[in-house]
Amino acid sequence: MKASNSLWKENLSAKLPEDLAHEIDIFETDLGLKKQGKLDERLIAETRLRRGVYGQRYDNGQRHDGKRVQEFAYPSGRLTKGPNTLWDAPGMQRIKIPAGGLNAAQLETLAELVEEYSDGIAHITTRQDVQLHYVHIDDTPTIMRRLAAAKITTREACGNTVRNVTACPFAGVCQDEVFDVTPYARALSRFLLGHPDCQSFGRKFKPSFSGCAQHACGLANMHDLGLVGVTRTENGKEVRGFAVYVGGGLGTVPYQAKLLHPFLPPEELLPIAQSIARVFARLGEKKNRNRARIKFLIHDLGIEKFKELVWEERKILPPDPRWTSYLETAKESTEEPLRPPGETPSSTSEGFARWYKTNVRPQRQEGYSTVTTTLPLGDITASQLRALADIVRRFTRETIRTTVEQNFAIRWVSNHDLVDIYEALNAVGLGEPGAGTIVDIVTCPGTDTCKLGISSSRGLAAELRNRLAQRCFAMDEAVQNLHIKISGCFNSCGQHHLADLGFYGVSRKMAGYAVPHFQVVLGGQWESNAGSYGLPVVAVPSKNIPQVVTRLTDRYVANRKNGESFKDFVKRIGKIEIKNLLEDLTRLPADDADPSFFSDWGDPREYSLGDMGVGECAGEVVSAVEFDLAAAEREVFEAQVKLEKGSFQQAARTAYLAMIHAAKALVKLELQDVPDDPDRIMLEFTTRFYDTQKFFDSFAGGKFAQYLFAAHASSGKPANPDSARYLIDEAQLFIDASHACYNRLGAVSVA
Amino acid sequence: MEFQHVNVKLFVSNAEEVDLDSLIPVFHSWIQNQANGELLLDVADYRHVRSGPGLVLIGHQGNYSLDNAGNRLGVRYNRKAVLEGTNQDRLVQATQAALAACRRLETEPSLDGTIQCNGREMEVFINDRLLAPNRPETRTAADSEFRAFFSTLFGDIEYAASYPQDPRSLFSVHVRTSQIFDTTVLLNNLNSTAPASCQS
C-alpha cells in the first residue's frame, strides 16, 4: 500500500539483526506466494498470526451499513489472506512489548508507524502490547522491519504461541515487592521466543510475572503460567524463588491457576517453563480449539499428575546454558535515575493535587516516584508518543513501561520534578488524573474492530468515562477506587471477570428487534493477582448500563459497612437483592419510543437490522421462545444463588436444567410439542440445531452446544465448588448463544 | 522527489461549536451511499483522545477525519493508496478530496452549518518519512512544487507558507492566506486543471 515499502527494505538492511531480517523476508515471500495462489489458506493465516498480523471486523468484505449488507469491492477482489479474510481488508498489527518496557526511541518509532500505517492511534492492550488498527497487510513487512530496527519484534504476538511475557509495571520500584522480577521476565521472554518446544501448541500460552502476592499488577492467577516472586531463608541467607501457578485463564469460562510449586529456584525457572511447554505441546488438545488451552489439560489431568509429567520432562531435558547465563546480572538493578532524589515541591494547583493523589506512586527508592499517564481507553496519538519520548528523556533514563490497565508508567521520576512532569504531561493531554480509579476503565476493542465483538465495549467505556470523570472526585472514596472492566463479548479480553463492576456484550431480542446488551458481572477481585472471578447477574440493555453503575455504586455507598469492599458488599446483600435492584433496567422504556436502545454507543446504525421479526405468526413464536429463554436465564441465576449458599450439587443441577430449557426453547421453534424429557430434547436439539449447524456461530462454531452435551453427559454426577461454577458459566454462555441463534433465525425468516 | 500519501487539512471556524456526535451519522451515511468515488469502509471514534484524530472515516484509498491534532479542528484527507501521475496530480487529488469533503459537511442539512472551513488556513503533509523526511533539503526540493500548486489553488490570493521544524514530524507546510477563500472557488480552481485519478 505504501509507495516506500521496497525502499525501506533497502534502507534498513544494515540496521536489522540478521535473524530478524531473514525472518521478515520469509514472511514477505510468503505473502507473495499467497498472492500467486501457491500457499494454503490456513497456512498463510497462521503464518501472519504468528507475526502479530490479525484480522479485523468486516474483513470478509461485508458490512451492514445500517440499511443493507454492503459487499466491498476491493482492488484485489476476492484474494484472501486466510479463510474468509480478504487481502485488502484492513487488519490489526499487534506488537509485543516484553514486560511492557520501552525506551524513548522506541516510542518515537511507534509514533511514526501510527501516523504512516494506521489511523493515528496506538492502542495499549491488557497484556502490555501495542496494537495498530486499520493496517494493510502489504505494509506489515515494512512495519516489522522498522520495529526490528528499534529492537522490537512482532514475532509470536498472536497465533498458537507463547504470547507477550507480562510483568508488574512497578517491578523494581514497588515498595512492597519481594524482589524485582524484570530480569527474569525478560530472560523467559527471550528464551521462549521462537523456541522449538513452543511451536506446536494447540492454543496460545500466556506467561506473567508478579513481584508480590497481594497486588493485582501481574495477575498471576489468570495466566497459563503465573510466576510470583518469593524468598526464603536458607543457611541464614535470603534466597529468591518463584511460586509457580499454572492453568489460569479467563476466556469464556474462567479458571483460577493452580499452584504447581511454592518455591522454584531461579535456575530452574527457564527449564521448568520449557518442560511445561513440552508437556502442553505433547498432551494438549489440538483438534478442539475450545478445549485447547493448558487450563483444560490441567483440569483433565489434575494438578498432581500434571506436576509429575512436568518433572519427568525436566529430567530428560538436554541442558541449555541460557537457563542460567542471565542469573549473574539478575540481581543487579536494571534501571537508574537520571536526576537526584528530591522532595515534592508544594503546588496550589487543584489539577496537580488530584493527579498526584491518583497517578503518583512513591517508589521504594526514597525521593523517587512512578508516574502513571492515564490513557483513555488505552489510546494514544503519535504526537503524544513523541511528547512522551521527550518527557522520559528529560526526567528519567527513559524508564517507561506499559501497564495491564492500558496506561504508561514512567519510573524513576525525582519527587523534585513532579510538578514539572505533571505540567509537561498536561500540556499534551496526558496529565489526566484517575489512574486506577473507577474512571480508568479497561476495555477490549469490542465491535469497533474485533471480529468477535457483540456489543460496543469501547463505546460504553467512553460513555461511562465521560459521565464518571465529571463527578469522580466528588464521589465517595470507596466508589472512586472501584474497577470497571468491559469486554465486547464473552471472551474476556477486557478482563470483566476481575472487576468490581464487569460487563460483557450479549444480544437480546426485544420488541421484535435485536438490542445490544451487557451482562453485569459482579464479585470479581482485581487485587491478590486476580484473586477471584465474578459471575454474571443479569443482562441489561447497553443504553441502561450507566444507570446500572449509578444504582450499584449509590447502593454501595448507602449500605456498606465500615471498610467493606465492594466484593464483600455484593456477597453480603446477595445477588437476588442486586437483581431486584436492576430489574426495571432490563426492560425497554415503557413507551418503546426511544430508538436509541436499538443502536449501540457511538454507532447510529440500527443494531442487526436484519434481525427484525415480522408477521403475526412469527410474533407469537417469538414471544414463546423469548419467554422460555428468559426462564432459562432465571434458572442460571438461581443456580448462582445456590452456589453462594454452598449447595454445589443443587447449583450444578439447576444450571444443567437451565441449559436443557434453553435448548428446548429453540427446539420449540420447529417442534411445538417437544416433550419435557431431557434425552428427547437433546436428540431434537442435536438433529435440528447442531447437525444442521443452525446453532453455530460463525466464529465460535458449535462450541456452546458442546457445553450442553458435556453437561448432559455428566448430569447427576457429584459436583464440587469448581465444577458447579464452571457449569454455571457454561450455562449462561449456552443461553447467550441460544439468544443469538434465535436472533439469527429471525433474520433468516425475514429474508 | 516523489510526493505520495498526501494529506490535506482544512481548518474549521468556531471549532468549539462543532458537535462531533452529530457527525457520526453523517460519516455512516457516506458509507451507505459510497458517494465520493472512493471505497469507504468504517468509522473510528477517537473523540475521547485529547488533540487526537477525532472522528475518522476509514476508506481503502484514503481516510477522512474531523481531526483535532494540535487541538485545532479541521477536515483532513489522508491519502493511503499510491497514486500514479505527477506530484501536482497528487497534490490536486488530495486537496480536491479534502475540499469536497469540507463542502459536503458545510452543506449537510443535519449539521445545520456548524462545520465551516475558516477560509484562512490549510496544511499539507506528506505521510511518508522515507520519501519526504522533515529536513531542510526536503523543504528546498519541495518549494517549487508547492509554489506551483498553491498558485493554481489560490489564484490571486496571497499566502504565507511555514514549515514545522521538528525532524520527527511528518514533512508538512502550513499555509495562511491574506484573504478569506471559499472552498467552492478553490475546488473550481483545481477542477480547471487536469483531473486527478482517485483510484489505485
PDB file of C-alpha atoms in Angstrom, chain A residues 54-211:
ATOM      1  CA  TYR A  54      -4.551 -10.120  12.872  1.00  0.00           C
ATOM      2  CA  GLY A  55      -7.815  -9.877  11.034  1.00  0.00           C
ATOM      3  CA  GLN A  56     -10.252  -7.152  11.896  1.00  0.00           C
ATOM      4  CA  ARG A  57     -14.022  -6.774  11.837  1.00  0.00           C
ATOM      5  CA  TYR A  58     -15.619  -6.850   8.386  1.00  0.00           C
ATOM      6  CA  ASP A  59     -12.540  -8.449   6.835  1.00  0.00           C
ATOM      7  CA  ASN A  60     -14.776 -10.893   4.986  1.00  0.00           C
ATOM      8  CA  GLY A  61     -15.613  -7.877   2.828  1.00  0.00           C
ATOM      9  CA  GLN A  62     -19.133  -7.461   4.176  1.00  0.00           C
ATOM     10  CA  ARG A  63     -20.535  -4.831   6.467  1.00  0.00           C
ATOM     11  CA  HIS A  64     -24.054  -3.949   7.468  1.00  0.00           C
ATOM     12  CA  ASP A  65     -24.231  -0.225   6.904  1.00  0.00           C
ATOM     13  CA  GLY A  66     -27.482   0.308   8.784  1.00  0.00           C
ATOM     14  CA  LYS A  67     -29.605  -0.196   5.684  1.00  0.00           C
ATOM     15  CA  ARG A  68     -28.158  -3.229   3.963  1.00  0.00           C
ATOM     16  CA  VAL A  69     -25.165  -5.522   3.894  1.00  0.00           C
ATOM     17  CA  GLN A  70     -22.548  -3.977   1.620  1.00  0.00           C
ATOM     18  CA  GLU A  71     -20.048  -6.081  -0.276  1.00  0.00           C
ATOM     19  CA  PHE A  72     -16.836  -4.091  -0.516  1.00  0.00           C
ATOM     20  CA  ALA A  73     -15.278  -4.094  -3.977  1.00  0.00           C
ATOM     21  CA  TYR A  74     -11.598  -4.087  -3.062  1.00  0.00           C
ATOM     22  CA  PRO A  75      -8.975  -3.660  -5.788  1.00  0.00           C
ATOM     23  CA  SER A  76      -7.561  -7.134  -5.012  1.00  0.00           C
ATOM     24  CA  GLY A  77     -11.006  -8.628  -5.488  1.00  0.00           C
ATOM     25  CA  ARG A  78     -11.510 -11.945  -3.714  1.00  0.00           C
ATOM     26  CA  LEU A  79      -7.812 -12.506  -2.986  1.00  0.00           C
ATOM     27  CA  THR A  80      -7.598 -13.699   0.608  1.00  0.00           C
ATOM     28  CA  LYS A  81      -5.062 -13.729   3.437  1.00  0.00           C
ATOM     29  CA  GLY A  82      -6.746 -16.578   5.278  1.00  0.00           C
ATOM     30  CA  PRO A  83     -10.108 -18.310   5.359  1.00  0.00           C
ATOM     31  CA  ASN A  84     -12.843 -15.821   4.599  1.00  0.00           C
ATOM     32  CA  THR A  85     -10.461 -12.879   5.061  1.00  0.00           C
ATOM     33  CA  LEU A  86      -9.937 -10.521   2.138  1.00  0.00           C
ATOM     34  CA  TRP A  87      -6.478  -9.297   1.282  1.00  0.00           C
ATOM     35  CA  ASP A  88      -7.283  -5.611   1.122  1.00  0.00           C
ATOM     36  CA  ALA A  89      -9.466  -5.555   4.217  1.00  0.00           C
ATOM     37  CA  PRO A  90      -7.775  -3.526   6.953  1.00  0.00           C
ATOM     38  CA  GLY A  91      -6.279  -5.524   9.800  1.00  0.00           C
ATOM     39  CA  MET A  92      -4.562  -5.142  13.128  1.00  0.00           C
ATOM     40  CA  GLN A  93      -0.849  -5.332  13.896  1.00  0.00           C
ATOM     41  CA  ARG A  94      -0.001  -6.431  17.423  1.00  0.00           C
ATOM     42  CA  ILE A  95       3.423  -5.514  18.731  1.00  0.00           C
ATOM     43  CA  LYS A  96       4.982  -7.405  21.617  1.00  0.00           C
ATOM     44  CA  ILE A  97       6.439  -5.351  24.440  1.00  0.00           C
ATOM     45  CA  PRO A  98       8.049  -7.807  26.914  1.00  0.00           C
ATOM     46  CA  ALA A  99       7.291  -6.727  30.485  1.00  0.00           C
ATOM     47  CA  GLY A 100       5.929  -3.516  28.959  1.00  0.00           C
ATOM     48  CA  GLY A 101       9.415  -1.984  28.733  1.00  0.00           C
ATOM     49  CA  LEU A 102      10.087   0.705  26.141  1.00  0.00           C
ATOM     50  CA  ASN A 103      12.631   3.470  25.592  1.00  0.00           C
ATOM     51  CA  ALA A 104      12.277   6.898  24.009  1.00  0.00           C
ATOM     52  CA  ALA A 105      13.474   5.859  20.565  1.00  0.00           C
ATOM     53  CA  GLN A 106      11.002   3.002  20.549  1.00  0.00           C
ATOM     54  CA  LEU A 107       8.181   5.395  21.452  1.00  0.00           C
ATOM     55  CA  GLU A 108       9.237   7.544  18.503  1.00  0.00           C
ATOM     56  CA  THR A 109       9.264   4.557  16.170  1.00  0.00           C
ATOM     57  CA  LEU A 110       5.772   3.621  17.301  1.00  0.00           C
ATOM     58  CA  ALA A 111       4.675   7.221  16.667  1.00  0.00           C
ATOM     59  CA  GLU A 112       5.978   7.061  13.101  1.00  0.00           C
ATOM     60  CA  LEU A 113       4.163   3.802  12.407  1.00  0.00           C
ATOM     61  CA  VAL A 114       0.926   5.074  13.918  1.00  0.00           C
ATOM     62  CA  GLU A 115       0.962   8.048  11.562  1.00  0.00           C
ATOM     63  CA  GLU A 116       2.114   6.319   8.421  1.00  0.00           C
ATOM     64  CA  TYR A 117       0.305   2.984   8.504  1.00  0.00           C
ATOM     65  CA  SER A 118      -2.565   3.187  10.967  1.00  0.00           C
ATOM     66  CA  ASP A 119      -5.399   5.529  11.808  1.00  0.00           C
ATOM     67  CA  GLY A 120      -3.388   7.830  14.033  1.00  0.00           C
ATOM     68  CA  ILE A 121      -3.777   5.903  17.276  1.00  0.00           C
ATOM     69  CA  ALA A 122      -1.659   3.376  19.155  1.00  0.00           C
ATOM     70  CA  HIS A 123      -3.647   1.186  21.482  1.00  0.00           C
ATOM     71  CA  ILE A 124      -2.179  -0.278  24.668  1.00  0.00           C
ATOM     72  CA  THR A 125      -3.642  -3.687  25.462  1.00  0.00           C
ATOM     73  CA  THR A 126      -4.383  -5.510  28.692  1.00  0.00           C
ATOM     74  CA  ARG A 127      -1.282  -7.618  28.077  1.00  0.00           C
ATOM     75  CA  GLN A 128       1.082  -4.663  27.731  1.00  0.00           C
ATOM     76  CA  ASP A 129       1.209  -4.977  23.937  1.00  0.00           C
ATOM     77  CA  VAL A 130       0.718  -2.160  21.460  1.00  0.00           C
ATOM     78  CA  GLN A 131      -1.802  -2.527  18.655  1.00  0.00           C
ATOM     79  CA  LEU A 132      -2.199  -0.600  15.429  1.00  0.00           C
ATOM     80  CA  HIS A 133      -5.544  -0.833  13.667  1.00  0.00           C
ATOM     81  CA  TYR A 134      -6.668  -0.428  10.045  1.00  0.00           C
ATOM     82  CA  VAL A 135      -3.327  -1.613   8.706  1.00  0.00           C
ATOM     83  CA  HIS A 136      -2.933  -3.006   5.164  1.00  0.00           C
ATOM     84  CA  ILE A 137      -1.223  -6.387   5.021  1.00  0.00           C
ATOM     85  CA  ASP A 138       1.143  -5.240   2.266  1.00  0.00           C
ATOM     86  CA  ASP A 139       2.614  -2.741   4.735  1.00  0.00           C
ATOM     87  CA  THR A 140       3.237  -5.255   7.517  1.00  0.00           C
ATOM     88  CA  PRO A 141       6.734  -6.403   6.445  1.00  0.00           C
ATOM     89  CA  THR A 142       7.865  -2.767   6.440  1.00  0.00           C
ATOM     90  CA  ILE A 143       6.277  -2.172   9.811  1.00  0.00           C
ATOM     91  CA  MET A 144       8.145  -5.216  11.139  1.00  0.00           C
ATOM     92  CA  ARG A 145      11.457  -4.002   9.690  1.00  0.00           C
ATOM     93  CA  ARG A 146      11.076  -0.555  11.205  1.00  0.00           C
ATOM     94  CA  LEU A 147      10.203  -2.121  14.546  1.00  0.00           C
ATOM     95  CA  ALA A 148      13.102  -4.550  14.332  1.00  0.00           C
ATOM     96  CA  ALA A 149      15.444  -1.625  13.709  1.00  0.00           C
ATOM     97  CA  ALA A 150      14.214  -0.279  17.046  1.00  0.00           C
ATOM     98  CA  LYS A 151      14.714  -3.714  18.681  1.00  0.00           C
ATOM     99  CA  ILE A 152      11.041  -4.583  18.832  1.00  0.00           C
ATOM    100  CA  THR A 153       9.530  -7.738  17.429  1.00  0.00           C
ATOM    101  CA  THR A 154       6.024  -8.742  16.493  1.00  0.00           C
ATOM    102  CA  ARG A 155       7.044 -12.399  16.388  1.00  0.00           C
ATOM    103  CA  GLU A 156       4.569 -14.664  18.158  1.00  0.00           C
ATOM    104  CA  ALA A 157       2.355 -11.768  19.156  1.00  0.00           C
ATOM    105  CA  CYS A 158      -0.627 -13.866  18.051  1.00  0.00           C
ATOM    106  CA  GLY A 159      -1.242 -17.449  16.993  1.00  0.00           C
ATOM    107  CA  ASN A 160      -0.766 -20.645  18.974  1.00  0.00           C
ATOM    108  CA  THR A 161       2.449 -19.457  20.556  1.00  0.00           C
ATOM    109  CA  VAL A 162       3.942 -18.019  23.727  1.00  0.00           C
ATOM    110  CA  ARG A 163       2.415 -14.549  23.820  1.00  0.00           C
ATOM    111  CA  ASN A 164       3.903 -11.436  25.331  1.00  0.00           C
ATOM    112  CA  VAL A 165       5.509 -12.096  28.713  1.00  0.00           C
ATOM    113  CA  THR A 166       3.882  -9.577  31.000  1.00  0.00           C
ATOM    114  CA  ALA A 167       5.142  -8.302  34.328  1.00  0.00           C
ATOM    115  CA  CYS A 168       4.215  -5.901  37.059  1.00  0.00           C
ATOM    116  CA  PRO A 169       4.997  -2.411  35.675  1.00  0.00           C
ATOM    117  CA  PHE A 170       6.221  -1.382  39.134  1.00  0.00           C
ATOM    118  CA  ALA A 171       8.710  -4.235  39.389  1.00  0.00           C
ATOM    119  CA  GLY A 172      11.975  -2.911  40.783  1.00  0.00           C
ATOM    120  CA  VAL A 173      10.451   0.216  42.270  1.00  0.00           C
ATOM    121  CA  CYS A 174       7.469  -1.153  44.194  1.00  0.00           C
ATOM    122  CA  GLN A 175       7.521  -0.528  47.917  1.00  0.00           C
ATOM    123  CA  ASP A 176       6.329  -3.953  48.964  1.00  0.00           C
ATOM    124  CA  GLU A 177       7.555  -6.279  46.244  1.00  0.00           C
ATOM    125  CA  VAL A 178       9.666  -9.240  47.257  1.00  0.00           C
ATOM    126  CA  PHE A 179      12.231  -8.590  44.534  1.00  0.00           C
ATOM    127  CA  ASP A 180      12.485  -7.168  41.017  1.00  0.00           C
ATOM    128  CA  VAL A 181      11.107  -9.771  38.611  1.00  0.00           C
ATOM    129  CA  THR A 182      12.063  -7.779  35.492  1.00  0.00           C
ATOM    130  CA  PRO A 183      15.299  -9.627  34.600  1.00  0.00           C
ATOM    131  CA  TYR A 184      13.552 -12.978  34.924  1.00  0.00           C
ATOM    132  CA  ALA A 185      10.619 -11.875  32.781  1.00  0.00           C
ATOM    133  CA  ARG A 186      12.969 -10.630  30.083  1.00  0.00           C
ATOM    134  CA  ALA A 187      15.038 -13.821  30.233  1.00  0.00           C
ATOM    135  CA  LEU A 188      11.949 -16.011  29.893  1.00  0.00           C
ATOM    136  CA  SER A 189      10.676 -13.868  27.035  1.00  0.00           C
ATOM    137  CA  ARG A 190      13.977 -14.179  25.142  1.00  0.00           C
ATOM    138  CA  PHE A 191      14.264 -17.882  25.893  1.00  0.00           C
ATOM    139  CA  LEU A 192      10.799 -18.902  24.744  1.00  0.00           C
ATOM    140  CA  LEU A 193      10.669 -16.629  21.683  1.00  0.00           C
ATOM    141  CA  GLY A 194      10.772 -18.940  18.711  1.00  0.00           C
ATOM    142  CA  HIS A 195      11.801 -21.878  20.908  1.00  0.00           C
ATOM    143  CA  PRO A 196      11.300 -25.178  19.047  1.00  0.00           C
ATOM    144  CA  ASP A 197       9.405 -26.614  22.007  1.00  0.00           C
ATOM    145  CA  CYS A 198       6.806 -23.867  21.721  1.00  0.00           C
ATOM    146  CA  GLN A 199       5.878 -24.221  18.071  1.00  0.00           C
ATOM    147  CA  SER A 200       3.195 -26.894  18.183  1.00  0.00           C
ATOM    148  CA  PHE A 201       0.714 -25.785  20.814  1.00  0.00           C
ATOM    149  CA  GLY A 202      -2.997 -26.282  20.239  1.00  0.00           C
ATOM    150  CA  ARG A 203      -3.612 -22.774  21.547  1.00  0.00           C
ATOM    151  CA  LYS A 204      -1.852 -19.718  22.889  1.00  0.00           C
ATOM    152  CA  PHE A 205       0.198 -19.677  26.093  1.00  0.00           C
ATOM    153  CA  LYS A 206       0.422 -16.577  28.259  1.00  0.00           C
ATOM    154  CA  PRO A 207       3.076 -16.088  30.986  1.00  0.00           C
ATOM    155  CA  SER A 208       3.100 -13.367  33.613  1.00  0.00           C
ATOM    156  CA  PHE A 209       5.359 -12.245  36.456  1.00  0.00           C
ATOM    157  CA  SER A 210       4.471 -10.541  39.698  1.00  0.00           C
ATOM    158  CA  GLY A 211       6.722  -9.284  42.448  1.00  0.00           C
TER     159      GLY A 211
END
